[in-house]
Structures are given as C-alpha cells and as structure tokens.
Coordinates of C-alpha atoms (C1' of nucleotides) in Angstrom, one line a residue:
Chain V
M334 CA 203.3 161.3 150.1
S335 CA 199.7 162.4 149.6
E336 CA 198.0 164.5 152.3
P337 CA 197.3 162.1 155.0
A338 CA 194.5 164.3 156.3
D339 CA 193.9 163.8 160.0
A340 CA 195.3 160.4 160.6
A341 CA 198.0 162.1 162.6
N342 CA 195.6 163.0 165.5
E343 CA 196.2 160.1 167.7
T344 CA 199.9 160.5 167.7
S345 CA 200.2 164.2 168.1
L346 CA 197.7 164.3 171.0
A347 CA 199.8 161.9 173.1
S348 CA 202.9 164.1 172.5
T349 CA 205.4 165.6 174.8
G350 CA 203.3 166.2 177.8
R351 CA 204.1 169.9 177.7
G352 CA 200.6 170.1 176.3
R353 CA 199.1 171.0 179.7
P354 CA 196.7 169.6 182.2
A355 CA 196.4 165.9 181.6
G356 CA 192.7 166.5 182.2
A357 CA 192.0 166.4 178.5
T358 CA 188.4 166.2 177.6
R359 CA 187.2 165.4 174.1
K360 CA 186.6 169.0 173.2
G361 CA 189.9 170.1 174.8
L362 CA 191.8 167.7 172.6
E363 CA 190.1 169.1 169.5
T364 CA 190.9 172.6 170.5
R365 CA 194.5 171.7 171.1
L366 CA 194.8 170.2 167.6
R367 CA 193.0 173.2 166.1
I368 CA 195.7 175.4 167.6
I369 CA 198.5 173.2 166.2
R370 CA 196.9 173.2 162.7
G371 CA 196.3 177.0 163.0
A372 CA 200.0 177.4 163.7
R373 CA 201.0 175.3 160.7
E374 CA 198.7 177.4 158.5
A375 CA 200.1 180.7 159.8
L376 CA 203.6 179.4 159.5
E377 CA 203.1 178.4 155.8
E378 CA 201.5 181.7 155.2
G379 CA 204.0 184.1 156.6
G380 CA 207.1 182.2 157.8
I381 CA 208.6 181.8 161.2
E382 CA 209.6 185.5 161.5
A383 CA 206.0 186.5 161.3
L384 CA 204.7 183.6 163.4
T385 CA 203.3 185.3 166.5
T386 CA 201.0 183.8 169.1
R387 CA 198.3 186.3 168.1
R388 CA 198.5 185.3 164.5
I389 CA 198.3 181.6 165.5
A390 CA 195.3 182.2 167.7
A391 CA 193.5 184.1 165.0
S392 CA 194.3 181.5 162.4
A393 CA 193.1 178.7 164.7
G394 CA 189.9 180.7 165.6
V395 CA 190.6 180.8 169.3
K396 CA 191.5 183.7 171.7
L397 CA 195.0 184.4 172.7
A398 CA 194.4 183.3 176.3
T399 CA 193.1 179.9 175.1
L400 CA 196.3 179.3 173.2
H401 CA 198.2 179.8 176.5
Y402 CA 195.8 177.5 178.3
Y403 CA 196.9 174.7 176.1
F404 CA 200.6 175.6 175.7
D405 CA 202.9 176.9 178.4
S406 CA 204.9 178.9 175.9
K407 CA 205.2 179.7 172.3
E408 CA 208.2 177.4 172.1
S409 CA 206.3 174.3 173.4
L410 CA 203.7 175.0 170.8
L411 CA 206.3 175.1 168.0
I412 CA 207.6 171.8 169.2
A413 CA 204.1 170.4 169.1
V414 CA 203.8 171.6 165.5
L415 CA 206.9 169.8 164.5
E416 CA 205.7 166.7 166.2
D417 CA 202.4 167.0 164.3
L418 CA 204.3 167.1 161.0
I419 CA 206.3 164.0 162.0
A420 CA 203.1 162.2 163.0
E421 CA 201.5 163.1 159.7
M422 CA 204.4 161.7 157.8
D423 CA 204.2 158.6 159.9
A424 CA 200.6 158.2 159.1
A425 CA 201.3 158.6 155.5
Y426 CA 203.6 155.7 155.6
R427 CA 201.0 153.6 157.4
Q428 CA 198.4 154.1 154.8
D429 CA 201.1 152.9 152.4
V430 CA 201.7 153.7 148.8
S431 CA 201.5 151.1 146.1
L432 CA 204.7 150.9 144.1
P433 CA 206.5 148.8 141.5
S434 CA 207.9 145.5 142.7
A435 CA 211.6 145.9 141.7
P436 CA 213.5 147.9 144.4
E437 CA 215.2 150.0 141.8
D438 CA 212.0 150.9 140.2
R439 CA 210.5 151.7 143.6
V440 CA 213.3 154.1 144.2
E441 CA 212.6 155.9 141.0
A442 CA 208.9 156.0 141.6
L443 CA 209.4 157.4 145.1
I444 CA 211.7 160.2 143.8
R445 CA 209.2 161.1 141.1
A446 CA 206.3 161.2 143.5
S447 CA 208.3 163.3 146.0
W448 CA 209.2 165.7 143.2
R449 CA 205.5 166.2 142.2
Y450 CA 204.6 166.7 145.8
I451 CA 207.3 169.3 146.3
Q452 CA 206.2 171.3 143.3
R453 CA 202.7 171.8 144.6
T454 CA 203.5 172.4 148.3
R455 CA 206.1 175.1 148.2
G456 CA 204.9 176.9 151.3
K457 CA 204.7 173.7 153.3
Q458 CA 208.2 172.7 152.4
I459 CA 209.6 176.1 153.3
A460 CA 207.7 176.1 156.6
Q461 CA 209.0 172.6 157.5
T462 CA 212.6 173.6 156.7
E463 CA 212.2 176.7 158.8
L464 CA 210.9 174.6 161.7
T465 CA 213.7 172.2 161.4
L466 CA 216.3 175.0 161.5
Y467 CA 214.4 176.3 164.6
A468 CA 214.7 173.0 166.3
L469 CA 218.4 172.7 165.3
R470 CA 219.3 175.9 167.1
T471 CA 216.8 175.8 170.0
K472 CA 218.8 174.3 173.0
G473 CA 217.2 171.1 174.0
S474 CA 215.1 170.6 170.9
E475 CA 217.8 169.2 168.6
W476 CA 216.5 165.7 169.1
L477 CA 213.3 166.8 167.4
A478 CA 215.2 167.5 164.2
A479 CA 216.7 164.1 164.4
R480 CA 213.3 162.5 165.0
Q481 CA 211.9 164.2 162.0
Y482 CA 214.7 163.0 159.8
N483 CA 214.5 159.5 161.2
A484 CA 210.8 159.4 160.5
Y485 CA 211.5 160.3 156.9
I486 CA 214.3 157.8 156.6
D487 CA 212.1 155.1 158.0
F488 CA 209.4 156.2 155.6
Y489 CA 211.5 156.0 152.5
G490 CA 213.5 153.0 153.7
H491 CA 210.4 150.9 154.3
L492 CA 209.2 151.7 150.8
V493 CA 212.5 150.5 149.3
F494 CA 212.4 147.1 151.1
E495 CA 209.4 145.8 152.9
D496 CA 209.5 145.4 156.6
D497 CA 209.9 141.6 156.3
A498 CA 213.2 141.9 154.4
D499 CA 216.3 140.6 156.1
E500 CA 218.5 142.9 158.2
D501 CA 221.1 143.5 155.5
L502 CA 218.4 144.7 153.1
R503 CA 216.8 146.9 155.6
R504 CA 220.2 148.5 156.3
I505 CA 220.7 149.1 152.6
G506 CA 217.2 150.5 152.3
R507 CA 218.0 153.0 155.0
A508 CA 221.3 154.0 153.4
V509 CA 219.5 154.6 150.1
A510 CA 216.7 156.5 151.9
R511 CA 219.2 158.8 153.5
Q512 CA 220.8 159.6 150.2
M513 CA 217.4 160.1 148.5
L514 CA 216.4 162.5 151.3
I515 CA 219.6 164.5 150.8
G516 CA 218.9 164.9 147.2
I517 CA 215.3 165.8 147.8
D518 CA 216.1 168.4 150.4
G519 CA 218.8 169.9 148.2
I520 CA 216.4 170.1 145.3
I521 CA 213.7 171.7 147.4
L522 CA 216.0 174.6 148.2
Q523 CA 217.5 174.9 144.8
S524 CA 214.3 174.6 142.8
Y525 CA 212.5 177.2 144.8
A526 CA 215.5 179.6 144.6
L527 CA 216.4 179.2 140.9
Q528 CA 212.8 178.8 139.6
D529 CA 214.2 177.0 136.6
L530 CA 212.0 174.1 135.9
S531 CA 214.0 172.5 133.1
A532 CA 217.1 172.6 135.2
S533 CA 215.3 171.0 138.1
N534 CA 213.9 168.3 135.9
D535 CA 217.4 167.5 134.7
D536 CA 218.5 167.4 138.4
I537 CA 215.7 165.0 139.2
E538 CA 216.7 162.7 136.4
A539 CA 220.3 162.8 137.5
H540 CA 219.3 162.0 141.0
I541 CA 217.3 159.0 139.9
I542 CA 220.2 157.6 138.0
A543 CA 222.5 158.2 140.9
M544 CA 220.1 156.5 143.4
R545 CA 219.5 153.5 141.1
G546 CA 223.3 153.1 140.8
Y547 CA 223.8 153.5 144.6
L548 CA 221.2 150.8 145.3
R549 CA 222.7 148.5 142.7
R550 CA 226.2 149.1 144.2
L551 CA 225.1 148.3 147.7
L552 CA 223.4 145.1 146.7
A553 CA 226.4 144.0 144.7
E554 CA 228.7 144.7 147.8
R555 CA 226.4 142.6 149.9
D556 CA 226.6 139.6 147.6
R557 CA 230.3 139.9 147.3
P558 CA 231.5 141.3 150.6
R559 CA 235.0 142.7 151.0
Chain F
M1245 CA 236.2 177.6 150.5
S1246 CA 238.5 179.1 153.2
E1247 CA 237.4 182.3 154.9
P1248 CA 237.9 185.0 152.4
A1249 CA 238.3 187.6 155.1
D1250 CA 237.4 191.1 153.9
A1251 CA 237.8 190.8 150.2
A1252 CA 234.0 191.2 150.0
N1253 CA 234.1 194.8 151.0
E1254 CA 234.1 196.4 147.6
T1255 CA 231.1 194.5 146.3
S1256 CA 228.9 194.8 149.3
L1257 CA 229.5 198.5 149.6
A1258 CA 228.2 199.2 146.2
S1259 CA 225.1 197.2 146.8
T1260 CA 221.4 197.9 146.4
G1261 CA 221.4 201.6 146.9
R1262 CA 219.0 201.2 149.8
G1263 CA 222.1 201.7 151.8
R1264 CA 221.3 205.3 152.3
P1265 CA 222.7 208.8 151.5
A1266 CA 225.1 208.3 148.6
G1267 CA 227.3 210.7 150.5
A1268 CA 229.4 207.9 151.8
T1269 CA 232.6 208.9 153.5
R1270 CA 235.4 206.6 154.3
K1271 CA 234.3 206.2 157.9
G1272 CA 230.7 205.9 156.9
L1273 CA 231.4 202.9 154.7
E1274 CA 233.3 201.2 157.5
T1275 CA 230.4 201.7 159.9
R1276 CA 228.0 200.3 157.4
L1277 CA 230.1 197.2 156.9
R1278 CA 230.5 196.8 160.7
I1279 CA 226.7 196.8 161.0
I1280 CA 226.4 194.1 158.3
R1281 CA 229.0 192.0 160.0
G1282 CA 227.4 192.6 163.4
A1283 CA 224.1 191.3 161.9
R1284 CA 225.8 188.2 160.6
E1285 CA 227.3 187.5 164.0
A1286 CA 224.0 188.0 165.8
L1287 CA 222.3 185.8 163.2
E1288 CA 224.7 183.0 163.6
E1289 CA 224.4 183.4 167.4
G1290 CA 220.7 183.3 167.9
G1291 CA 218.9 182.6 164.6
I1292 CA 216.6 184.8 162.6
E1293 CA 213.8 184.6 165.1
A1294 CA 216.0 186.4 167.7
L1295 CA 217.6 188.8 165.2
T1296 CA 216.3 192.2 166.4
T1297 CA 217.7 195.6 165.4
R1298 CA 218.8 196.2 168.9
R1299 CA 220.7 193.0 169.1
I1300 CA 222.4 193.8 165.8
A1301 CA 223.3 197.3 166.9
A1302 CA 224.8 195.9 170.1
S1303 CA 226.7 193.2 168.2
A1304 CA 228.1 195.8 165.8
G1305 CA 229.0 198.2 168.6
V1306 CA 226.8 201.1 167.3
K1307 CA 223.7 202.7 168.7
L1308 CA 220.3 201.7 167.4
A1309 CA 219.8 205.1 165.7
T1310 CA 223.0 204.7 163.8
L1311 CA 221.8 201.4 162.4
H1312 CA 218.7 203.2 161.1
Y1313 CA 220.9 206.0 159.7
Y1314 CA 222.5 203.4 157.4
F1315 CA 219.5 201.2 156.6
D1316 CA 216.0 202.4 156.0
S1317 CA 214.6 199.3 157.5
K1318 CA 215.4 196.0 159.0
E1319 CA 214.5 194.3 155.8
S1320 CA 217.0 196.3 153.7
L1321 CA 219.7 195.4 156.2
L1322 CA 218.9 191.7 155.9
I1323 CA 219.1 192.0 152.2
A1324 CA 222.5 193.6 152.5
V1325 CA 223.6 190.8 154.8
L1326 CA 222.7 188.2 152.2
E1327 CA 224.6 190.3 149.5
D1328 CA 227.6 190.3 151.8
L1329 CA 227.5 186.5 152.0
I1330 CA 227.3 186.3 148.2
A1331 CA 230.2 188.7 147.8
E1332 CA 232.3 186.7 150.2
M1333 CA 231.7 183.6 148.2
D1334 CA 232.5 185.5 145.0
A1335 CA 235.8 186.7 146.5
A1336 CA 236.6 183.2 147.7
Y1337 CA 236.4 182.1 144.0
R1338 CA 238.6 184.9 142.8
Q1339 CA 241.4 184.1 145.2
D1340 CA 241.0 180.6 143.7
V1341 CA 241.7 177.2 145.1
S1342 CA 244.5 175.0 143.7
L1343 CA 243.0 171.7 142.7
P1344 CA 244.0 168.5 140.9
S1345 CA 244.1 168.7 137.1
A1346 CA 241.6 165.9 136.1
P1347 CA 238.1 167.3 136.2
E1348 CA 236.7 164.2 138.0
D1349 CA 239.4 164.5 140.7
R1350 CA 238.6 168.2 141.0
V1351 CA 235.0 167.4 141.7
E1352 CA 236.0 165.0 144.4
A1353 CA 238.4 167.4 146.0
L1354 CA 235.8 170.1 145.9
I1355 CA 233.2 168.0 147.7
R1356 CA 235.7 166.9 150.3
A1357 CA 236.8 170.5 150.9
S1358 CA 233.1 171.6 151.2
W1359 CA 232.4 168.8 153.7
R1360 CA 235.3 169.8 155.9
Y1361 CA 234.1 173.4 155.7
I1362 CA 230.6 172.5 156.6
Q1363 CA 231.7 170.5 159.6
R1364 CA 233.4 173.5 161.2
T1365 CA 230.9 176.2 160.4
R1366 CA 227.6 174.9 161.6
G1367 CA 226.2 178.2 162.8
K1368 CA 227.2 179.9 159.6
Q1369 CA 225.5 177.4 157.4
I1370 CA 222.3 177.4 159.4
A1371 CA 222.3 181.2 159.4
Q1372 CA 222.8 181.3 155.6
T1373 CA 220.0 178.8 155.1
E1374 CA 217.7 180.8 157.3
L1375 CA 218.4 183.9 155.3
T1376 CA 217.8 182.1 152.0
L1377 CA 214.4 181.0 153.3
Y1378 CA 213.7 184.5 154.4
A1379 CA 214.5 185.8 150.9
L1380 CA 212.4 183.1 149.4
R1381 CA 209.3 184.2 151.2
T1382 CA 209.9 188.0 151.3
K1383 CA 207.9 189.4 148.4
G1384 CA 210.3 191.1 146.1
S1385 CA 213.5 189.5 147.4
E1386 CA 213.2 186.1 145.7
W1387 CA 215.8 187.2 143.2
L1388 CA 218.3 187.4 146.0
A1389 CA 218.0 183.7 146.7
A1390 CA 218.5 183.0 143.0
R1391 CA 221.6 185.3 142.9
Q1392 CA 223.0 183.4 145.9
Y1393 CA 222.5 180.1 144.2
N1394 CA 223.9 181.3 140.9
A1395 CA 227.0 182.6 142.7
Y1396 CA 227.6 179.2 144.2
I1397 CA 227.0 177.5 140.9
D1398 CA 229.4 179.8 139.1
F1399 CA 231.9 179.1 141.9
Y1400 CA 231.7 175.4 141.7
G1401 CA 231.3 175.3 137.9
H1402 CA 234.4 177.4 137.3
L1403 CA 236.4 175.0 139.5
V1404 CA 235.3 172.0 137.5
F1405 CA 236.3 173.5 134.2
E1406 CA 238.5 176.6 133.8
D1407 CA 237.0 179.8 132.3
D1408 CA 238.7 179.2 129.0
A1409 CA 237.0 175.9 128.4
D1410 CA 234.6 175.7 125.4
E1411 CA 230.9 176.4 125.8
D1412 CA 229.9 172.7 126.1
L1413 CA 232.3 172.1 128.9
R1414 CA 231.2 175.2 130.8
R1415 CA 227.6 174.1 130.5
I1416 CA 228.6 170.6 131.8
G1417 CA 230.5 172.2 134.6
R1418 CA 227.4 174.2 135.6
A1419 CA 225.2 171.1 135.5
V1420 CA 227.6 169.2 137.7
A1421 CA 227.9 172.2 140.0
R1422 CA 224.1 172.3 140.4
Q1423 CA 224.1 168.7 141.4
M1424 CA 227.0 169.0 143.7
L1425 CA 225.3 171.9 145.5
I1426 CA 222.1 169.9 145.9
G1427 CA 224.0 167.1 147.6
I1428 CA 225.9 169.5 149.8
D1429 CA 222.8 171.4 150.9
G1430 CA 221.0 168.2 151.6
I1431 CA 224.0 166.9 153.6
I1432 CA 224.2 170.1 155.6
L1433 CA 220.7 169.7 156.9
Q1434 CA 220.9 166.0 157.4
S1435 CA 224.3 165.9 159.1
Y1436 CA 223.3 168.7 161.6
A1437 CA 220.0 167.0 162.3
L1438 CA 221.2 163.4 162.7
Q1439 CA 224.6 164.1 164.2
D1440 CA 225.8 160.7 162.9
L1441 CA 229.3 161.3 161.6
S1442 CA 229.8 157.8 160.2
A1443 CA 226.5 158.0 158.3
S1444 CA 227.4 161.4 156.9
N1445 CA 230.8 160.2 155.9
D1446 CA 229.2 157.3 154.0
D1447 CA 226.8 159.9 152.4
I1448 CA 229.8 162.0 151.3
E1449 CA 231.5 159.0 149.7
A1450 CA 228.3 158.1 147.9
H1451 CA 227.9 161.7 146.7
I1452 CA 231.4 161.7 145.4
I1453 CA 230.9 158.5 143.4
A1454 CA 227.6 159.9 142.0
M1455 CA 229.2 163.1 140.9
R1456 CA 232.1 161.5 139.3
G1457 CA 229.7 159.3 137.4
Y1458 CA 227.5 162.2 136.4
L1459 CA 230.4 164.1 135.0
R1460 CA 231.6 161.1 133.1
R1461 CA 228.2 160.5 131.7
L1462 CA 227.8 164.1 130.6
L1463 CA 231.2 164.1 128.9
A1464 CA 230.4 160.8 127.1
E1465 CA 227.1 162.3 125.9
R1466 CA 228.9 165.2 124.5
D1467 CA 231.3 163.1 122.5
R1468 CA 228.5 160.9 121.2
P1469 CA 225.5 163.2 121.0
R1470 CA 222.0 161.7 120.5
Chain A
dG715 C1' 187.6 175.5 179.1
dT716 C1' 187.1 179.9 177.2
dC717 C1' 186.7 184.5 177.6
dT718 C1' 188.0 190.0 178.5
dA719 C1' 191.3 192.9 180.0
dT720 C1' 195.7 194.2 180.9
dA721 C1' 200.5 193.8 182.8
dG722 C1' 205.0 194.2 181.5
dT723 C1' 208.5 193.8 177.9
dC724 C1' 210.6 194.6 173.7
dC725 C1' 210.1 195.9 169.1
dG726 C1' 211.2 199.1 164.7
dA727 C1' 211.7 203.6 163.8
dT728 C1' 212.2 208.8 164.5
dA729 C1' 213.3 213.6 166.4
dG730 C1' 216.6 216.5 167.4
dA731 C1' 221.0 217.8 170.1
dC732 C1' 225.8 217.7 169.2
Chain O
dG1424 C1' 227.7 210.8 161.3
dT1425 C1' 226.6 209.5 165.9
dC1426 C1' 224.4 210.2 169.9
dT1427 C1' 220.2 210.3 173.8
dA1428 C1' 215.6 210.0 174.4
dT1429 C1' 211.3 208.5 173.3
dC1430 C1' 207.1 207.3 170.5
dG1431 C1' 203.5 204.1 169.3
dG1432 C1' 202.7 199.7 168.6
dA1433 C1' 203.1 194.6 168.9
dC1434 C1' 204.6 191.1 171.6
dT1435 C1' 204.2 186.9 175.3
dA1436 C1' 202.0 185.8 179.1
dT1437 C1' 198.8 186.2 183.1
dA1438 C1' 194.7 187.4 186.3
dG1439 C1' 190.3 186.6 187.0
dA1440 C1' 185.2 186.7 185.6
dC1441 C1' 182.1 183.5 183.6

DNA sequence: GTCTATAGTCCGATAGAC
DNA sequence: GTCTATCGGACTATAGAC
C-alpha cells in the first residue's frame, strides 16, 4: 500500500478514450497526466465542492484552455482521475508486498499496513471517497465505482492467497478481501470523524480478530462442505 | 430505524444560533424547517456538487432571498442540515425499537434492520455520507461529524444494553456499537458500488457472526478480567 | 499543443419595496 | 417575513492567434 509513484502512467494513459485527439505525442501525454495529477492534488486540498477547472489548471501548471484541450468536460476529467487512482492501486499490487506465509497472518499484516497508511493519508482517503460518491451518483459512471472496488478486492484477495492457488481458495480470498475492505472503509470514516485514536486502535484489533475468524471459518467450511 | 417523521423539529430549531434573528415566530420556524428539508431533498436528488442555494430555494418552495433571510450563508445552512439528520436519528432512538431480549440477538436484529433500511434509502445514505465528508474538511465543522457519529453510537449502544445497565455493560455496548457502525458504513459504500446483492448478503451474515462474537468476547473479558 | 481573450451561464448574497 | 430585482464575481467552455 506504499505510494506506487508513477507506475500508473501506462494504464491511465490508455484510458476511456474521452481523453481527446488520439494524436497523442510524447509531450501531450505528459501534459494530460500532469492535469490529472493536478486535479488529484486540488481535490485532496479542497474537496470536490471546491474542485473547479480553474483550480485544477492552476494546480497542474497549465492554462484553463489547455485543460479543455485534453478533456472535453470537467466530468470526463474527473472520471480520468478516478481511473488514475485505480491504476495506481493496480500498480501497487504488481510491485507486490512481502508478507508472512500463513494466510491468517497475511490478513493481519494487511490490515495493520492499511491502518498505518490510512492514518498518514487522510486527505487522500477523503478525496477518494468523495470521488467514489461522485461516480455513484453520476449517471453512466456507476461502473467506475464498481471497477474501483473490484480493483481493491483483487488487490487484497491476491495478497491473501497467491494467484496460483486453486479456485476455491481464490474465491475465499476474495470474500475475505471484501470483508476486510468493508472494515477498512468504515474505519476510515469513523476514525477521521471521532478522532479518538485509542478507540480506533481497539476497532482495528477487533477487526483483525474478526477477519482471522472469518478466514478460518471459510476454510473449515471448504474442508467439510455442507 | 424507521422514518421518524417530524419528531426532529424541536431539536433542529434550537440549533447553532446561526439560524438568524432570534425573533422566531411560529411561521418563521416552519419556513426555516422547510428550507432545511428542501436542502435535504435537493441533496439526495443531485449530490453536494449540484447543491446550489437556488436549487434549495426552489426545492423548498421559497424565494432565494428568503433562504438568505434565515441563513447567513450556504455553509451555515448545510450545517443545519446535518444537525437535522442527527436530530432525526436521535428522535428515532427515543421512539424506540422493540427488540429481542438477549443482547446478542438484539445485535443481530439491529444489523438486519439497518441493512433493510440501507437498501431502500440509497440516495439518503449517499447524501449523508457526502455531508459528513463536507463537515470533515470544512474548517471548524469537524465537530459536527463527531457529533453525528456519537449520535449513532449512542443509538446503537443503547439498543444493545438498556440505559439502566451498569457502567461496564454500557461501555461494552458502545464498543460493539462502534464496530457495528464501521461494518454498516463499509457495507453501504460497497453494496452501492458493487451492486451484487448476493455478495452483500454474505457480507451481512459475516458481519453478524463477527459482532455476536465480539460481544461475547467482551462480556467474557469482563467476567474474567486480565 | 498552448496560449489570450471572452462568451455565456450560474453562483452566493444584498438592497429595498411591500 | 417574503418578495422582486440585481450586483459582482466565478464558473465551464470556446474562438482564434501563435
């Protein structure tokens, strides 16, 4: 879950096509990416309510008209931003994270790593949640929210059981991943709102115990199917 | 968790004081509340990005100037909206919900009731989450997000153990409530994004098992302290 | 591909009649 | 307490020079 820097480029450049004249020169692609990253910065800074094209252009170091040269509309830019976030997460998975060998221990390590990450990237997490909500209510963009979640589920799921595990195990990995993600999203909101570190730490411990138990239960069910 | 209708009036009228000339006549108070409810409607309809004072005024059936007569600024109105949501939840607790007698069964019933509620109030939940995020990043309004969460925690906590339980039990009730809320918030986001009802149902069942286990563990710890 | 300049719209907020 | 009318500014988007 560490900052995967710019490994996301490749993926987010290919993106929805909305990104304008296919005639994409080297420099053009860089500018396009600068605008996306500028939008992310501006979003983290001031929230979606204050996220205007002017602010984005300034944050990216380009003129307003340049922004509109690369994106037909503000909406298509926001979609590209969400895609960039997904690509970044995808890249983070690819560069892999070394983890304990027992699945239950991996689950625990993953939750702890996520919790540390959440604590030091408050603005980023809020921004991402805002964008997800934006996608959820923007007609025709709901699929983006689903893609974002599936990327996270793949990410967590693959870290619970390696890619070469059998189908049953991968299915279990995804179920646990979904549940881990639920807890993490819930803790993000609650920890930022309550600002009670000791309570949040208790919540993380409870979540870890619950996830270890869930994984154990699913594995036991597999060995002794109904 | 059923719609508590208008029981929230009293509370939200008293509110932050920002609500303008204390000289509040009967009719004036009604107008003020109509504006707040209009804002909630408009928010559920189009999201916080499209939530303009003009739209709110139209949705409330008042003129733009009237809105500004009751609220000094758009921000103070949004704060009043969040307070209204909190008051509504508070009222919902007061009118109480009949539940099973065993605490563990109450926890399960509560989660199931919340899940049914979430499924039929998508727009409302998204709106509320958007407002919470708004409060979290609006300088000086972070306390509102905390108040909102504490209202929910009280609500759930009181339903796990009655008010007349001893202090230990009430503390345990609140811990379980926090954890239940984390799961519910996480499921809200994930279920809307993934639109996979069978997965969400599995998640709810897993959450119920986890919460029953958590409550049991906390009670066992209390009887046999470290 | 990036710029300046500006069109055209919509915003939050206020003045002042009733 | 509610209205009409309007201000000044900020917004998204485009036209057209370079």
